[in-house]
């Protein structure tokens, strides 16, 4: 197959950041995606309806002229989140609340430290139909970083799903065989997003031949057996798995610093990279479900009605992108050839 037409896809997990960065990130996503679930881990985090509304307006102001792109907003959960916060957020159009274990990723220090105290919040979310989005890792310093997702499933996610069977849960950016198996085996109210980097790469691509900071993300890349399990999961065509890029930009100097920053900025080529994965797996016919229908169906939103066409044609991801502040950012797969391209 050398051409495929899809219903216009959505991105069910990404980071736009804020300020001048929006002038780059919003148009890059609106290029191909009709909607996107916007992560709330700003500084300060988006923790109430007023902050949601203000952030939404900043995103809309950065849309390209004539674009109908729609940001789908989320609320950042803390141990101070109240049931009224959830009610107010739902009234403001928030579709989901995000559970970050404190310290799990960028700008998550204010997040949840005592999970059980949020059970009344989960109950209210289930009652009013707000989804729970989960960054599924434990964060204790003594636990190996490559084991943190599996332990989170055993210790926390299983309990949440069991106690709140009517709560819709998205296990975001899954990275392990254990996560793929958990999602596939549990109820229809549990689904997962999978990123392009976790389908294309494993920890060798982060560490062999020197540290490669632009492949550093959280949850971190795992060993090959986990990458293969994720590829096998999407190849099934199961509606429990759908597109969420976790596109997460950082300026080049921050990624290449002594500490580095977690995140792959994939908006410039994510859909095309997913197409490459599905083609390599011999299941390009299953791309539309993953990219365009499974996500809205799970969220209870209408499918998009417009379409776009991908053609099998080689192009090269830019080596750098210059931000509005004049500083460069390195996109995911920078300088690499991609075999699929959006027509027109």
Short mmCIF file of C-alpha atoms in Angstrom, two decimals:
data_model
loop_
_atom_site.label_atom_id
_atom_site.label_comp_id
_atom_site.label_asym_id
_atom_site.label_seq_id
_atom_site.Cartn_x
_atom_site.Cartn_y
_atom_site.Cartn_z
CA UNK A 1 0.00 0.00 0.00
CA UNK A 2 1.38 3.41 -0.97
CA UNK A 3 -1.50 5.66 0.10
CA UNK A 4 -4.01 5.68 2.94
CA UNK A 5 -6.84 8.09 3.79
CA UNK A 6 -7.86 8.50 7.43
CA UNK A 7 -10.51 10.37 9.33
CA UNK A 8 -8.67 13.38 10.75
CA UNK A 9 -6.86 12.18 13.88
CA UNK A 10 -6.69 13.58 17.40
CA UNK A 11 -3.79 13.61 19.85
CA UNK A 12 -4.96 12.25 23.19
CA UNK A 13 -1.92 13.38 25.20
CA UNK A 14 0.49 16.28 24.66
CA UNK A 15 2.25 19.23 26.27
CA UNK A 16 1.92 22.66 24.69
CA UNK A 17 3.81 24.46 27.49
CA UNK A 18 2.94 28.16 27.74
CA UNK A 19 3.93 31.70 26.80
CA UNK A 20 5.84 32.22 23.55
CA UNK A 21 6.24 28.44 23.16
CA UNK A 22 2.55 28.26 22.20
CA UNK A 23 3.31 30.08 18.94
CA UNK A 24 5.30 26.99 17.89
CA UNK A 25 3.53 24.08 19.56
CA UNK A 26 -0.11 24.90 18.82
CA UNK A 27 0.31 25.38 15.02
CA UNK A 28 2.55 22.28 14.84
CA UNK A 29 -0.23 20.16 16.35
CA UNK A 30 -3.09 21.92 14.53
CA UNK A 31 -1.30 21.04 11.25
CA UNK A 32 -2.80 17.53 11.34
CA UNK A 33 -4.81 16.98 14.53
CA UNK A 34 -8.36 18.23 15.05
CA UNK A 35 -8.29 17.95 18.85
CA UNK A 36 -5.74 17.34 21.57
CA UNK A 37 -5.80 16.50 25.26
CA UNK A 38 -3.67 19.25 26.82
CA UNK A 39 -1.58 18.39 29.87
CA UNK A 40 -1.91 20.73 32.86
CA UNK A 41 1.63 20.54 34.34
CA UNK A 42 2.56 24.19 33.93
CA UNK A 43 4.26 26.39 36.50
CA UNK A 44 2.03 26.90 38.43
CA UNK A 45 -0.06 23.86 37.50
CA UNK A 46 -3.62 24.19 36.19
CA UNK A 47 -5.57 23.25 39.32
CA UNK A 48 -8.94 25.02 39.05
CA UNK A 49 -11.56 26.10 36.53
CA UNK A 50 -10.36 29.70 36.38
CA UNK A 51 -6.84 28.59 35.43
CA UNK A 52 -8.28 26.14 32.87
CA UNK A 53 -10.26 28.90 31.16
CA UNK A 54 -7.28 31.24 31.06
CA UNK A 55 -4.97 28.56 29.63
CA UNK A 56 -7.54 27.58 27.02
CA UNK A 57 -7.76 31.19 25.84
CA UNK A 58 -3.98 31.41 25.48
CA UNK A 59 -3.98 28.24 23.38
CA UNK A 60 -6.83 29.45 21.17
CA UNK A 61 -5.03 32.75 20.62
CA UNK A 62 -2.06 30.78 19.21
CA UNK A 63 -4.10 28.82 16.65
CA UNK A 64 -3.31 29.51 13.00
CA UNK A 65 -5.80 31.80 11.32
CA UNK A 66 -8.80 29.86 10.11
CA UNK A 67 -7.94 26.74 12.12
CA UNK A 68 -10.75 24.83 13.83
CA UNK A 69 -8.35 22.97 16.15
CA UNK A 70 -9.89 22.33 19.58
CA UNK A 71 -7.88 21.97 22.81
CA UNK A 72 -9.43 19.53 25.28
CA UNK A 73 -8.55 20.71 28.74
CA UNK A 74 -7.49 18.78 31.84
CA UNK A 75 -7.18 19.49 35.55
CA UNK A 76 -4.02 18.85 37.59
CA UNK A 77 -4.86 16.80 40.69
CA UNK A 78 -3.21 17.57 44.02
CA UNK A 79 -3.90 16.42 47.55
CA UNK A 80 -5.76 19.72 48.00
CA UNK A 81 -8.18 19.08 45.11
CA UNK A 82 -11.80 19.19 46.32
CA UNK A 83 -15.02 17.73 44.95
CA UNK A 84 -16.12 21.30 44.19
CA UNK A 85 -12.98 21.78 42.09
CA UNK A 86 -14.06 18.76 40.04
CA UNK A 87 -17.63 20.03 39.67
CA UNK A 88 -16.43 23.50 38.64
CA UNK A 89 -13.92 22.04 36.18
CA UNK A 90 -16.59 19.88 34.55
CA UNK A 91 -18.80 22.95 34.18
CA UNK A 92 -15.86 24.73 32.51
CA UNK A 93 -15.61 22.00 29.89
CA UNK A 94 -12.76 19.98 31.40
CA UNK A 95 -12.91 16.41 30.08
CA UNK A 96 -10.41 14.74 32.39
CA UNK A 97 -8.25 15.14 35.49
CA UNK A 98 -4.59 14.14 35.52
CA UNK A 99 -2.96 12.07 38.24
CA UNK A 100 0.77 12.66 38.50
CA UNK A 101 2.65 11.02 41.35
CA UNK A 102 4.72 13.84 42.86
CA UNK A 103 8.08 14.12 41.11
CA UNK A 104 7.25 11.69 38.31
CA UNK A 105 7.94 14.09 35.44
CA UNK A 106 8.36 17.73 34.40
CA UNK A 107 6.66 20.23 36.73
CA UNK A 108 5.03 17.53 38.87
CA UNK A 109 6.42 18.44 42.28
CA UNK A 110 3.03 19.79 43.38
CA UNK A 111 1.24 16.56 42.46
CA UNK A 112 -0.15 13.69 44.51
CA UNK A 113 1.77 12.37 47.50
CA UNK A 114 -1.06 10.47 49.25
CA UNK A 115 -3.09 8.53 46.69
CA UNK A 116 -5.78 7.14 48.98
CA UNK A 117 -6.83 10.63 50.04
CA UNK A 118 -7.97 11.19 46.45
CA UNK A 119 -10.43 8.30 46.46
CA UNK A 120 -13.39 10.64 47.25
CA UNK A 121 -12.30 12.73 44.25
CA UNK A 122 -12.24 9.66 42.01
CA UNK A 123 -15.74 8.81 43.24
CA UNK A 124 -17.01 12.26 42.24
CA UNK A 125 -15.28 12.00 38.86
CA UNK A 126 -16.98 8.67 38.17
CA UNK A 127 -20.31 10.16 39.22
CA UNK A 128 -20.14 13.14 36.84
CA UNK A 129 -18.37 11.40 33.94
CA UNK A 130 -14.91 12.94 34.11
CA UNK A 131 -12.06 10.70 32.96
CA UNK A 132 -8.97 9.97 35.03
CA UNK A 133 -5.66 10.20 33.17
CA UNK A 134 -2.80 8.43 34.92
CA UNK A 135 0.95 8.86 34.78
CA UNK A 136 1.56 5.37 36.07
CA UNK A 137 4.84 5.29 37.97
CA UNK A 138 5.86 5.07 41.59
CA UNK A 139 8.53 7.59 42.51
CA UNK A 140 10.36 6.32 45.58
CA UNK A 141 14.06 6.91 45.02
CA UNK A 142 15.07 3.36 45.94
CA UNK A 143 12.93 1.77 43.22
CA UNK A 144 14.67 1.12 39.90
CA UNK A 145 13.45 3.57 37.27
CA UNK A 146 12.86 0.70 34.81
CA UNK A 147 10.50 -1.03 37.29
CA UNK A 148 8.38 1.93 38.33
CA UNK A 149 5.52 1.42 35.89
CA UNK A 150 5.06 -2.27 36.70
CA UNK A 151 5.09 -1.56 40.44
CA UNK A 152 2.55 1.25 40.01
CA UNK A 153 0.17 -1.19 38.31
CA UNK A 154 0.52 -3.73 41.10
CA UNK A 155 0.39 -1.26 43.97
CA UNK A 156 -2.00 1.46 42.77
CA UNK A 157 -3.70 1.13 39.40
CA UNK A 158 -5.23 -2.28 40.12
CA UNK A 159 -6.82 -0.85 43.28
CA UNK A 160 -8.21 2.22 41.52
CA UNK A 161 -9.79 0.12 38.78
CA UNK A 162 -11.23 -2.36 41.28
CA UNK A 163 -12.66 0.25 43.66
CA UNK A 164 -14.10 2.48 40.91
CA UNK A 165 -15.31 0.16 38.13
CA UNK A 166 -17.41 2.89 36.50
CA UNK A 167 -14.52 5.39 36.35
CA UNK A 168 -12.99 5.69 32.90
CA UNK A 169 -9.21 5.51 33.18
CA UNK A 170 -6.58 6.24 30.54
CA UNK A 171 -3.20 4.73 31.40
CA UNK A 172 -1.08 7.26 29.55
CA UNK A 173 2.11 6.72 27.54
CA UNK A 174 2.49 3.09 28.57
CA UNK A 175 5.99 1.67 28.21
CA UNK A 176 5.99 -1.94 29.40
CA UNK A 177 4.75 -5.43 28.63
CA UNK A 178 3.04 -5.41 32.02
CA UNK A 179 1.10 -2.27 31.13
CA UNK A 180 -0.01 -3.58 27.74
CA UNK A 181 -1.17 -6.84 29.31
CA UNK A 182 -2.98 -5.05 32.15
CA UNK A 183 -4.91 -2.78 29.79
CA UNK A 184 -5.81 -5.64 27.44
CA UNK A 185 -7.10 -7.82 30.29
CA UNK A 186 -9.08 -5.34 32.35
CA UNK A 187 -12.51 -3.78 31.86
CA UNK A 188 -13.70 -1.73 28.90
CA UNK A 189 -13.40 1.39 31.08
CA UNK A 190 -9.60 1.18 30.93
CA UNK A 191 -7.58 2.22 27.87
CA UNK A 192 -4.07 3.44 27.10
CA UNK A 193 -2.17 5.87 24.93
CA UNK A 194 1.12 4.92 23.29
CA UNK A 195 3.76 7.35 22.04
CA UNK A 196 5.79 7.18 18.82
CA UNK A 197 9.05 7.07 20.75
CA UNK A 198 8.06 3.99 22.76
CA UNK A 199 7.03 2.18 19.57
CA UNK A 200 10.16 3.17 17.64
CA UNK A 201 12.86 3.05 20.32
CA UNK A 202 14.13 1.14 23.32
CA UNK A 203 16.72 1.99 25.96
CA UNK A 204 19.61 1.14 23.62
CA UNK A 205 18.55 4.19 21.62
CA UNK A 206 19.01 6.28 24.74
CA UNK A 207 22.26 4.87 26.10
CA UNK A 208 24.35 2.95 23.55
CA UNK A 209 27.26 4.95 22.14
CA UNK A 210 26.69 7.79 24.58
CA UNK A 211 23.67 9.41 26.15
CA UNK A 212 21.24 10.76 23.55
CA UNK A 213 19.36 13.53 25.36
CA UNK A 214 16.74 14.08 22.67
CA UNK A 215 15.53 10.50 23.19
CA UNK A 216 15.17 11.03 26.94
CA UNK A 217 11.56 11.00 28.08
CA UNK A 218 9.56 9.98 31.13
CA UNK A 219 8.50 7.27 31.53
CA UNK A 220 11.95 6.31 30.31
CA UNK A 221 12.51 4.02 27.32
CA UNK A 222 12.56 0.37 28.35
CA UNK A 223 14.29 -2.76 27.05
CA UNK A 224 13.44 -4.26 23.66
CA UNK A 225 10.98 -6.86 25.01
CA UNK A 226 8.74 -4.02 26.20
CA UNK A 227 9.00 -2.13 22.92
CA UNK A 228 7.96 -5.30 21.11
CA UNK A 229 5.01 -5.80 23.47
CA UNK A 230 3.74 -2.30 22.65
CA UNK A 231 4.14 -2.93 18.93
CA UNK A 232 2.24 -6.20 19.31
CA UNK A 233 -0.54 -4.39 21.20
CA UNK A 234 -1.17 -1.82 18.47
CA UNK A 235 -0.92 -4.52 15.79
CA UNK A 236 -3.97 -6.25 17.28
CA UNK A 237 -6.15 -3.28 16.37
CA UNK A 238 -7.67 -3.35 19.87
CA UNK A 239 -9.77 -0.28 20.62
CA UNK A 240 -8.14 -0.11 24.06
CA UNK A 241 -5.03 1.51 22.56
CA UNK A 242 -4.93 4.87 20.83
CA UNK A 243 -2.70 7.73 19.78
CA UNK A 244 -1.15 10.02 22.37
CA UNK A 245 2.14 11.55 21.31
CA UNK A 246 3.24 12.97 24.67
CA UNK A 247 4.88 15.63 22.51
CA UNK A 248 6.85 17.62 25.08
CA UNK A 249 9.13 20.44 23.91
CA UNK A 250 12.22 21.80 25.62
CA UNK A 251 14.73 24.27 24.23
CA UNK A 252 17.85 22.61 22.85
CA UNK A 253 20.17 24.00 25.53
CA UNK A 254 17.93 22.57 28.26
CA UNK A 255 17.86 19.11 26.70
CA UNK A 256 21.64 19.16 26.23
CA UNK A 257 22.47 20.50 29.70
CA UNK A 258 24.26 18.65 32.50
CA UNK A 259 20.90 17.51 33.87
CA UNK A 260 18.77 17.37 30.74
CA UNK A 261 15.00 17.56 30.43
CA UNK A 262 12.52 14.74 29.85
CA UNK A 263 10.42 14.96 26.73
CA UNK A 264 10.41 14.32 22.98
CA UNK A 265 8.95 17.04 20.76
CA UNK A 266 7.22 14.85 18.20
CA UNK A 267 4.48 17.14 16.85
CA UNK A 268 6.47 17.77 13.65
CA UNK A 269 6.29 14.16 12.51
CA UNK A 270 4.28 12.03 14.93
CA UNK A 271 1.50 10.89 12.63
CA UNK A 272 3.96 10.06 9.87
CA UNK A 273 6.12 8.10 12.35
CA UNK A 274 3.11 6.15 13.58
CA UNK A 275 2.32 5.32 9.94
CA UNK A 276 5.87 4.03 9.53
CA UNK A 277 5.47 1.75 12.56
CA UNK A 278 2.13 0.36 11.40
CA UNK A 279 3.50 -0.18 7.91
CA UNK A 280 6.58 -1.96 9.26
CA UNK A 281 4.25 -4.23 11.26
CA UNK A 282 2.17 -4.97 8.17
CA UNK A 283 -0.99 -3.47 9.72
CA UNK A 284 -1.25 -0.05 8.06
CA UNK A 285 -4.99 -0.74 7.73
CA UNK A 286 -5.27 -0.52 11.53
CA UNK A 287 -3.77 2.98 11.72
CA UNK A 288 -7.11 4.76 11.34
CA UNK A 289 -8.58 3.03 14.40
CA UNK A 290 -5.53 3.88 16.51
CA UNK A 291 -5.26 7.47 15.29
CA UNK A 292 -8.82 8.53 14.54
CA UNK A 293 -11.58 6.43 16.13
CA UNK A 294 -10.54 4.59 19.30
CA UNK A 295 -9.79 7.81 21.20
CA UNK A 296 -13.03 9.71 20.58
CA UNK A 297 -15.05 6.53 21.10
CA UNK A 298 -13.47 6.00 24.53
CA UNK A 299 -13.89 9.64 25.54
CA UNK A 300 -17.51 9.62 24.36
CA UNK A 301 -16.88 12.34 21.78
CA UNK A 302 -17.91 12.41 18.11
CA UNK A 303 -15.46 11.15 15.53
CA UNK A 304 -14.09 13.76 13.17
CA UNK A 305 -15.71 13.84 9.73
CA UNK A 306 -12.92 15.39 7.67
CA UNK A 307 -10.08 13.29 6.27
CA UNK A 308 -6.39 13.45 5.42
CA UNK A 309 -4.25 11.29 3.17
CA UNK A 310 -0.80 9.85 3.81
CA UNK A 311 1.40 8.79 0.92
CA UNK A 312 4.49 6.59 0.96
CA UNK A 313 7.13 9.20 0.22
CA UNK A 314 10.43 9.85 1.95
CA UNK A 315 11.14 13.14 3.73
CA UNK A 316 13.54 14.28 6.44
CA UNK A 317 12.56 15.65 9.85
CA UNK A 318 14.16 19.10 10.38
CA UNK A 319 17.34 19.09 12.44
CA UNK A 320 16.24 22.16 14.39
CA UNK A 321 13.25 24.47 14.73
CA UNK A 322 13.68 28.08 15.81
CA UNK A 323 11.27 29.19 18.50
CA UNK A 324 9.69 32.67 18.64
CA UNK A 325 12.34 33.64 21.24
CA UNK A 326 15.08 32.83 18.71
CA UNK A 327 16.29 29.69 20.50
CA UNK A 328 16.43 26.31 18.77
CA UNK A 329 14.49 23.20 19.63
CA UNK A 330 15.35 19.72 18.33
CA UNK A 331 12.32 17.73 17.18
CA UNK A 332 11.98 14.00 17.73
CA UNK A 333 13.75 12.01 14.98
CA UNK A 334 15.63 15.15 13.92
CA UNK A 335 17.56 14.66 10.70
CA UNK A 336 16.08 11.18 10.17
CA UNK A 337 14.23 9.99 7.10
CA UNK A 338 10.54 9.11 7.44
CA UNK A 339 8.81 6.95 4.83
CA UNK A 340 5.29 8.39 5.03
CA UNK A 341 4.20 11.94 4.35
CA UNK A 342 0.91 13.81 4.55
CA UNK A 343 -0.36 14.58 1.08
CA UNK A 344 -0.72 18.30 0.39
#
